[in-house]
Every structure is written in structure tokens, then in C-alpha cells.
Amino acid sequence: FRRVLFRSQAVRGREDLRQIYTSSTVVGYRRMLADEELPRAAWMALEKKDTAEVEAATGQRIMVEVEKAYGGFESPALLKETERTHQILRQARLSYVLAPSGKVSDIRVHEPTLPIGRSSFEQIRALASEMQPVFPKRAVSIGDSWTQDIIYEDKRGSVVANQDSKNVYTFTAWRPCRESLCVYITIKQEMRSAALSGGGDSCVEASSAGTGEGWMLFDPFAGQVVKTYWKLNGQGKVRVRQKGESEGQEPVAQVEAEVVVEAEVTAERIDGEP
């Protein structure tokens, strides 16, 4: 697959601070053999899985390897020299269990993924679940809809973040795609997120809400997503509180800003092999 992400983020009223970022990756997927040993974990803490979660993860384990990656800022000019920042995704590997229904579970990050890329891969772990449609147990036909609720939580040190999203999928039509016939599925999303980071003399609070829409072409005969498009628009607030000099003292400074975020994601299968 080739994934392309366009993201724009700005502080309302400060166009000079608008960040425009574009990235693309070529990612290889393969089914792991039943007796194949998993590579070592990149971060041991992530391997301390909940027993119930691991036992519930039934299906085929898929290995995902980043073959090529690029990313860069178009704006502001100060951030344009960012080639080194995207090297963290190169030679990265993760795996997950894919159920027949399309549910993604037991996502693991493996060596030689660079440790510095942990925050990026935490997001990719969430994105893997969010971008993969989960099909209902019942048979569906044109016009049928179903929902997928996703809850993502991240607690590391002084950072606490969570995101709740609801995806509504609709089987809209059959469409020709390459040598096959694909299901055209439209998607609508509602998302809310919040984060809190505290340490030292300051505390940062952030919250946002957004809506998204998109579509995908799914080949039911090969059991593969052929192409997807996703667009998300959101807005939120960021608040920085400066702590007092002594314990229990009221904050002495507070700064707030409204943030607007736009993101577009496209993905397409570039290798016809299963």
C-alpha cells in the first residue's frame, strides 16, 4: 500500500503559525506462518498485554513493514528541513491479528523499529484499527449501514490522552476495480479527544472534536481493501497553566488558543499479490 497524508494545523487568528505537512509511505503486508516466531518487541512495556485481550485475538497475524517513508513541512519555512524526522519510520515493523470480520487486535511493534519513533507508532497503532472496517456478523446489501466504536487511550509518564470515535459505514454500491468487482463503502466519523500533560512548572490541557468522511473500495473475493480516502476536520482548544511558586498556590499565568486541524489520508494497493 502507498499511504499519503496531508495535514494542516493552525492557531485561529495566526495564519503565520499554520503548519502544512505532507507524508507518504510504502508499506508491505504479509500473512505470517502459523509456526513463525514473532520478532522481538521494540518496547517491552508494550508486550505486557492484558490476558483477556490476547486470548480474544483470533484470526490471521499480519506482519507490516515500512519499505519507504517521506515527510516534510510545506509551511512554515522554519520546519522545512525535516528529512531526519521521518527516518524514524524507515525499517519499522508491526504486526496485528486480523479477524475474519476485519477487526484488528493485539497490535505489536517489533525491532528494528527505532525507539525514538514510539509516539509515531502509538498513533499508527490507533490508525490501524480506525482505518480497517469491521464488518457486521449479518449479511449486508446495498443501502445497509453499521457502526464501529473505537476507544484509544495513552498513558505514559505525565501524559494522559484519550480519543473516542464512532464510524458509520454504508454499503453504497458495487463498482469495478482493476480485474475485480469491489464494494464501495462510504464512511462518516465523529471524534472527540482530550489530553493532559503536566510536569515541572506548567500543565498543558487540550481538547478537540471533529467530523470526518470518506470511502473505500473493498474486494470481497480477495478479502482486501483496494483503495481508501479519508478527510477529517476538527477544532479544539489548548490551554497552558503556569503553576505557582509554592505548593497550593493559584496559577500565576494562563494562555489559551483555538486550534483548527484538517487532515486527508489516501491509501491504495500497489501490489496485486495477496
Tab-separated table of N, CA and C in Angstrom, residues 76-192:
chain	number	residue	atom	x	y	z
A	76	PRO	N	5.453	26.102	8.244
A	76	PRO	CA	6.249	27.293	7.979
A	76	PRO	C	7.656	26.949	7.495
A	77	ALA	N	8.340	27.953	6.991
A	77	ALA	CA	9.665	27.744	6.410
A	77	ALA	C	10.651	27.187	7.425
A	78	LEU	N	10.466	27.522	8.693
A	78	LEU	CA	11.394	27.086	9.729
A	78	LEU	C	11.442	25.576	9.866
A	79	LEU	N	10.353	24.886	9.488
A	79	LEU	CA	10.265	23.436	9.667
A	79	LEU	C	10.509	22.644	8.379
A	80	LYS	N	10.904	23.305	7.314
A	80	LYS	CA	11.036	22.602	6.031
A	80	LYS	C	12.156	21.578	6.027
A	81	GLU	N	13.232	21.814	6.787
A	81	GLU	CA	14.350	20.866	6.795
A	81	GLU	C	14.054	19.750	7.796
A	82	THR	N	13.173	18.855	7.429
A	82	THR	CA	12.720	17.823	8.380
A	82	THR	C	12.978	16.406	7.892
A	83	GLU	N	13.879	16.240	6.948
A	83	GLU	CA	14.127	14.906	6.404
A	83	GLU	C	14.514	13.922	7.504
A	84	ARG	N	15.308	14.373	8.462
A	84	ARG	CA	15.763	13.451	9.502
A	84	ARG	C	14.626	12.985	10.404
A	85	THR	N	13.572	13.786	10.536
A	85	THR	CA	12.495	13.410	11.443
A	85	THR	C	11.705	12.216	10.917
A	86	HIS	N	11.641	12.032	9.600
A	86	HIS	CA	10.845	10.935	9.067
A	86	HIS	C	11.642	9.649	8.912
A	87	GLN	N	12.940	9.701	9.182
A	87	GLN	CA	13.733	8.487	9.121
A	87	GLN	C	13.337	7.495	10.204
A	88	ILE	N	12.632	7.963	11.234
A	88	ILE	CA	12.250	7.077	12.328
A	88	ILE	C	11.280	5.991	11.880
A	89	LEU	N	10.571	6.213	10.752
A	89	LEU	CA	9.612	5.216	10.287
A	89	LEU	C	10.238	4.192	9.355
A	90	ARG	N	11.443	4.445	8.880
A	90	ARG	CA	12.058	3.520	7.942
A	90	ARG	C	12.504	2.248	8.647
A	91	GLN	N	12.290	1.130	7.988
A	91	GLN	CA	12.599	-0.207	8.507
A	91	GLN	C	11.784	-0.524	9.758
A	92	ALA	N	10.673	0.160	9.941
A	92	ALA	CA	9.816	-0.107	11.092
A	92	ALA	C	8.916	-1.307	10.813
A	93	ARG	N	8.578	-2.031	11.886
A	93	ARG	CA	7.740	-3.227	11.736
A	93	ARG	C	6.712	-3.290	12.859
A	94	LEU	N	5.510	-3.684	12.495
A	94	LEU	CA	4.496	-4.007	13.494
A	94	LEU	C	3.681	-5.174	12.970
A	95	SER	N	2.966	-5.809	13.872
A	95	SER	CA	2.093	-6.909	13.474
A	95	SER	C	0.784	-6.799	14.239
A	96	TYR	N	-0.253	-7.411	13.686
A	96	TYR	CA	-1.551	-7.419	14.356
A	96	TYR	C	-2.317	-8.659	13.933
A	97	VAL	N	-3.333	-8.974	14.696
A	97	VAL	CA	-4.206	-10.103	14.376
A	97	VAL	C	-5.441	-9.563	13.671
A	98	LEU	N	-5.714	-10.110	12.487
A	98	LEU	CA	-6.855	-9.685	11.686
A	98	LEU	C	-7.914	-10.773	11.714
A	99	ALA	N	-9.067	-10.467	12.305
A	99	ALA	CA	-10.167	-11.424	12.387
A	99	ALA	C	-10.915	-11.477	11.054
A	100	PRO	N	-11.647	-12.543	10.778
A	100	PRO	CA	-12.429	-12.625	9.538
A	100	PRO	C	-13.401	-11.462	9.370
A	101	SER	N	-13.849	-10.880	10.479
A	101	SER	CA	-14.782	-9.752	10.408
A	101	SER	C	-14.083	-8.447	10.043
A	102	GLY	N	-12.729	-8.455	10.057
A	102	GLY	CA	-11.973	-7.249	9.776
A	102	GLY	C	-11.461	-6.556	11.023
A	103	LYS	N	-11.796	-7.073	12.206
A	103	LYS	CA	-11.349	-6.441	13.443
A	103	LYS	C	-9.848	-6.618	13.631
A	104	VAL	N	-9.169	-5.525	14.007
A	104	VAL	CA	-7.736	-5.536	14.260
A	104	VAL	C	-7.514	-5.574	15.774
A	105	SER	N	-6.644	-6.491	16.238
A	105	SER	CA	-6.368	-6.591	17.672
A	105	SER	C	-4.934	-7.044	17.900
A	106	ASP	N	-4.502	-7.001	19.161
A	106	ASP	CA	-3.166	-7.431	19.575
A	106	ASP	C	-2.081	-6.850	18.664
A	107	ILE	N	-2.049	-5.522	18.560
A	107	ILE	CA	-1.058	-4.844	17.722
A	107	ILE	C	0.264	-4.752	18.471
A	108	ARG	N	1.354	-5.185	17.834
A	108	ARG	CA	2.668	-5.189	18.470
A	108	ARG	C	3.684	-4.500	17.567
A	109	VAL	N	4.619	-3.814	18.176
A	109	VAL	CA	5.693	-3.136	17.455
A	109	VAL	C	6.977	-3.920	17.662
A	110	HIS	N	7.709	-4.202	16.564
A	110	HIS	CA	8.885	-5.076	16.618
A	110	HIS	C	10.147	-4.344	16.192
A	111	GLU	N	11.278	-4.950	16.596
A	111	GLU	CA	12.571	-4.481	16.102
A	111	GLU	C	12.632	-4.696	14.596
A	112	PRO	N	13.357	-3.875	13.814
A	112	PRO	CA	14.287	-2.831	14.245
A	112	PRO	C	13.667	-1.433	14.341
A	113	THR	N	12.378	-1.325	14.646
A	113	THR	CA	11.753	-0.011	14.796
A	113	THR	C	12.553	0.832	15.784
A	114	LEU	N	12.854	2.057	15.391
A	114	LEU	CA	13.649	2.935	16.248
A	114	LEU	C	12.846	3.351	17.478
A	115	PRO	N	13.452	3.287	18.657
A	115	PRO	CA	12.749	3.697	19.881
A	115	PRO	C	12.240	5.128	19.829
A	116	ILE	N	12.951	5.997	19.109
A	116	ILE	CA	12.539	7.393	19.032
A	116	ILE	C	11.199	7.539	18.315
A	117	GLY	N	10.790	6.493	17.590
A	117	GLY	CA	9.536	6.570	16.850
A	117	GLY	C	8.333	6.086	17.627
A	118	ARG	N	8.486	5.921	18.940
A	118	ARG	CA	7.389	5.344	19.721
A	118	ARG	C	6.109	6.162	19.615
A	119	SER	N	6.210	7.468	19.748
A	119	SER	CA	4.993	8.290	19.698
A	119	SER	C	4.320	8.182	18.343
A	120	SER	N	5.112	8.137	17.262
A	120	SER	CA	4.538	7.999	15.930
A	120	SER	C	3.833	6.658	15.774
A	121	PHE	N	4.431	5.591	16.320
A	121	PHE	CA	3.826	4.278	16.169
A	121	PHE	C	2.635	4.075	17.089
A	122	GLU	N	2.572	4.798	18.199
A	122	GLU	CA	1.359	4.754	19.007
A	122	GLU	C	0.185	5.256	18.173
A	123	GLN	N	0.420	6.304	17.379
A	123	GLN	CA	-0.624	6.836	16.519
A	123	GLN	C	-0.952	5.863	15.397
A	124	ILE	N	0.076	5.208	14.851
A	124	ILE	CA	-0.149	4.249	13.770
A	124	ILE	C	-0.942	3.054	14.290
A	125	ARG	N	-0.683	2.636	15.528
A	125	ARG	CA	-1.446	1.547	16.131
A	125	ARG	C	-2.931	1.897	16.161
A	126	ALA	N	-3.215	3.144	16.556
A	126	ALA	CA	-4.616	3.579	16.599
A	126	ALA	C	-5.193	3.684	15.197
A	127	LEU	N	-4.383	4.194	14.259
A	127	LEU	CA	-4.848	4.363	12.887
A	127	LEU	C	-5.139	3.019	12.237
A	128	ALA	N	-4.352	1.992	12.582
A	128	ALA	CA	-4.576	0.665	12.002
A	128	ALA	C	-5.960	0.146	12.355
A	129	SER	N	-6.392	0.409	13.582
A	129	SER	CA	-7.725	-0.022	13.992
A	129	SER	C	-8.803	0.828	13.357
A	130	GLU	N	-8.500	2.106	13.208
A	130	GLU	CA	-9.516	3.050	12.736
A	130	GLU	C	-9.760	2.931	11.237
A	131	MET	N	-8.720	2.632	10.460
A	131	MET	CA	-8.845	2.607	9.010
A	131	MET	C	-9.352	1.266	8.488
A	132	GLN	N	-9.306	0.228	9.326
A	132	GLN	CA	-9.757	-1.093	8.892
A	132	GLN	C	-11.231	-1.265	9.233
A	133	PRO	N	-12.100	-1.458	8.246
A	133	PRO	CA	-13.520	-1.607	8.548
A	133	PRO	C	-13.816	-2.940	9.234
A	134	VAL	N	-14.658	-2.887	10.226
A	134	VAL	CA	-15.137	-4.109	10.875
A	134	VAL	C	-16.527	-4.400	10.335
A	135	PHE	N	-16.697	-5.556	9.716
A	135	PHE	CA	-17.967	-5.895	9.085
A	135	PHE	C	-18.905	-6.549	10.098
A	136	PRO	N	-20.197	-6.342	9.957
A	136	PRO	CA	-21.165	-6.946	10.885
A	136	PRO	C	-21.255	-8.450	10.658
A	137	LYS	N	-21.783	-9.150	11.665
A	137	LYS	CA	-21.945	-10.605	11.552
A	137	LYS	C	-23.029	-10.968	10.552
A	138	ARG	N	-24.008	-10.096	10.393
A	138	ARG	CA	-25.102	-10.356	9.460
A	138	ARG	C	-24.673	-10.041	8.025
A	139	ALA	N	-25.366	-10.617	7.068
A	139	ALA	CA	-25.117	-10.309	5.661
A	139	ALA	C	-25.620	-8.894	5.359
A	140	VAL	N	-24.904	-8.177	4.499
A	140	VAL	CA	-25.309	-6.820	4.145
A	140	VAL	C	-25.505	-6.715	2.639
A	141	SER	N	-26.329	-5.763	2.257
A	141	SER	CA	-26.572	-5.491	0.840
A	141	SER	C	-26.590	-3.981	0.645
A	142	ILE	N	-26.745	-3.556	-0.586
A	142	ILE	CA	-26.707	-2.121	-0.899
A	142	ILE	C	-27.723	-1.361	-0.049
A	143	GLY	N	-27.238	-0.295	0.580
A	143	GLY	CA	-28.092	0.537	1.430
A	143	GLY	C	-27.959	0.242	2.913
A	144	ASP	N	-27.368	-0.892	3.275
A	144	ASP	CA	-27.214	-1.248	4.685
A	144	ASP	C	-26.074	-0.456	5.327
A	145	SER	N	-26.240	-0.128	6.615
A	145	SER	CA	-25.225	0.592	7.379
A	145	SER	C	-24.918	-0.155	8.667
A	146	TRP	N	-23.721	0.074	9.217
A	146	TRP	CA	-23.337	-0.485	10.500
A	146	TRP	C	-22.315	0.457	11.142
A	147	THR	N	-22.092	0.308	12.445
A	147	THR	CA	-21.223	1.236	13.169
A	147	THR	C	-20.043	0.514	13.802
A	148	GLN	N	-19.006	1.298	14.072
A	148	GLN	CA	-17.802	0.811	14.736
A	148	GLN	C	-17.366	1.868	15.745
A	149	ASP	N	-17.317	1.485	17.015
A	149	ASP	CA	-16.872	2.401	18.069
A	149	ASP	C	-15.432	2.084	18.431
A	150	ILE	N	-14.590	3.118	18.493
A	150	ILE	CA	-13.165	2.944	18.778
A	150	ILE	C	-12.791	3.829	19.961
A	151	ILE	N	-12.178	3.231	20.962
A	151	ILE	CA	-11.695	3.978	22.124
A	151	ILE	C	-10.182	3.788	22.213
A	152	TYR	N	-9.447	4.897	22.221
A	152	TYR	CA	-7.988	4.850	22.268
A	152	TYR	C	-7.512	5.617	23.497
A	153	GLU	N	-6.658	4.994	24.310
A	153	GLU	CA	-6.114	5.634	25.491
A	153	GLU	C	-4.602	5.483	25.499
A	154	ASP	N	-3.917	6.516	25.954
A	154	ASP	CA	-2.466	6.504	26.014
A	154	ASP	C	-2.042	7.150	27.331
A	155	LYS	N	-1.395	6.362	28.188
A	155	LYS	CA	-0.925	6.884	29.471
A	155	LYS	C	0.563	6.574	29.589
A	156	ARG	N	1.373	7.614	29.485
A	156	ARG	CA	2.817	7.444	29.592
A	156	ARG	C	3.385	8.592	30.409
A	157	GLY	N	3.907	8.256	31.573
A	157	GLY	CA	4.503	9.287	32.405
A	157	GLY	C	3.490	10.341	32.808
A	158	SER	N	3.803	11.575	32.491
A	158	SER	CA	2.927	12.690	32.859
A	158	SER	C	1.903	13.008	31.775
A	159	VAL	N	1.837	12.180	30.730
A	159	VAL	CA	0.917	12.431	29.613
A	159	VAL	C	-0.251	11.450	29.681
A	160	VAL	N	-1.454	11.985	29.618
A	160	VAL	CA	-2.664	11.175	29.558
A	160	VAL	C	-3.495	11.662	28.379
A	161	ALA	N	-3.835	10.757	27.466
A	161	ALA	CA	-4.601	11.151	26.282
A	161	ALA	C	-5.649	10.081	25.984
A	162	ASN	N	-6.785	10.507	25.461
A	162	ASN	CA	-7.802	9.552	25.044
A	162	ASN	C	-8.559	10.099	23.841
A	163	GLN	N	-9.075	9.186	23.061
A	163	GLN	CA	-9.840	9.561	21.867
A	163	GLN	C	-10.975	8.563	21.671
A	164	ASP	N	-12.162	9.086	21.487
A	164	ASP	CA	-13.336	8.261	21.197
A	164	ASP	C	-13.845	8.620	19.812
A	165	SER	N	-14.093	7.629	18.999
A	165	SER	CA	-14.624	7.903	17.669
A	165	SER	C	-15.692	6.883	17.310
A	166	LYS	N	-16.613	7.309	16.480
A	166	LYS	CA	-17.687	6.447	16.004
A	166	LYS	C	-17.709	6.519	14.492
A	167	ASN	N	-17.523	5.386	13.855
A	167	ASN	CA	-17.543	5.303	12.400
A	167	ASN	C	-18.844	4.651	11.944
A	168	VAL	N	-19.484	5.252	10.961
A	168	VAL	CA	-20.691	4.685	10.366
A	168	VAL	C	-20.369	4.320	8.917
A	169	TYR	N	-20.460	3.031	8.595
A	169	TYR	CA	-20.176	2.552	7.239
A	169	TYR	C	-21.493	2.260	6.523
A	170	THR	N	-21.524	2.563	5.218
A	170	THR	CA	-22.710	2.282	4.414
A	170	THR	C	-22.287	1.593	3.121
A	171	PHE	N	-22.865	0.420	2.873
A	171	PHE	CA	-22.646	-0.299	1.611
A	171	PHE	C	-23.441	0.460	0.549
A	172	THR	N	-22.722	1.227	-0.285
A	172	THR	CA	-23.382	2.145	-1.215
A	172	THR	C	-23.611	1.551	-2.592
A	173	ALA	N	-22.628	0.785	-3.112
A	173	ALA	CA	-22.763	0.281	-4.482
A	173	ALA	C	-21.689	-0.763	-4.761
A	174	TRP	N	-21.865	-1.483	-5.873
A	174	TRP	CA	-20.808	-2.312	-6.440
A	174	TRP	C	-20.102	-1.489	-7.513
A	175	ARG	N	-18.773	-1.551	-7.554
A	175	ARG	CA	-18.029	-0.800	-8.568
A	175	ARG	C	-16.893	-1.644	-9.125
A	176	PRO	N	-16.617	-1.518	-10.424
A	176	PRO	CA	-15.457	-2.215	-10.996
A	176	PRO	C	-14.170	-1.653	-10.390
A	177	CYS	N	-13.228	-2.517	-10.061
A	177	CYS	CA	-11.917	-2.051	-9.589
A	177	CYS	C	-10.869	-3.052	-10.042
A	178	ARG	N	-9.995	-2.581	-10.920
A	178	ARG	CA	-8.972	-3.432	-11.514
A	178	ARG	C	-9.615	-4.631	-12.204
A	179	GLU	N	-9.186	-5.840	-11.854
A	179	GLU	CA	-9.748	-7.020	-12.521
A	179	GLU	C	-10.901	-7.614	-11.747
A	180	SER	N	-11.380	-6.907	-10.752
A	180	SER	CA	-12.397	-7.486	-9.880
A	180	SER	C	-13.603	-6.551	-9.766
A	181	LEU	N	-14.498	-6.913	-8.889
A	181	LEU	CA	-15.675	-6.099	-8.593
A	181	LEU	C	-15.628	-5.799	-7.099
A	182	CYS	N	-15.676	-4.528	-6.756
A	182	CYS	CA	-15.488	-4.127	-5.369
A	182	CYS	C	-16.748	-3.527	-4.761
A	183	VAL	N	-16.803	-3.627	-3.451
A	183	VAL	CA	-17.861	-2.989	-2.678
A	183	VAL	C	-17.428	-1.558	-2.387
A	184	TYR	N	-18.277	-0.599	-2.750
A	184	TYR	CA	-17.987	0.809	-2.474
A	184	TYR	C	-18.676	1.175	-1.168
A	185	ILE	N	-17.882	1.477	-0.153
A	185	ILE	CA	-18.378	1.756	1.188
A	185	ILE	C	-18.093	3.212	1.537
A	186	THR	N	-19.108	3.964	1.906
A	186	THR	CA	-18.900	5.334	2.364
A	186	THR	C	-18.805	5.334	3.887
A	187	ILE	N	-18.079	6.328	4.408
A	187	ILE	CA	-17.779	6.373	5.842
A	187	ILE	C	-18.063	7.768	6.384
A	188	LYS	N	-18.663	7.821	7.547
A	188	LYS	CA	-18.820	9.075	8.282
A	188	LYS	C	-18.316	8.846	9.702
A	189	GLN	N	-17.628	9.847	10.248
A	189	GLN	CA	-16.999	9.690	11.548
A	189	GLN	C	-17.273	10.885	12.448
A	190	GLU	N	-17.456	10.603	13.730
A	190	GLU	CA	-17.497	11.625	14.771
A	190	GLU	C	-16.399	11.294	15.774
A	191	MET	N	-15.616	12.314	16.170
A	191	MET	CA	-14.461	12.056	17.010
A	191	MET	C	-14.332	13.126	18.083
A	192	ARG	N	-13.936	12.705	19.276
A	192	ARG	CA	-13.619	13.611	20.370
A	192	ARG	C	-12.339	13.135	21.031
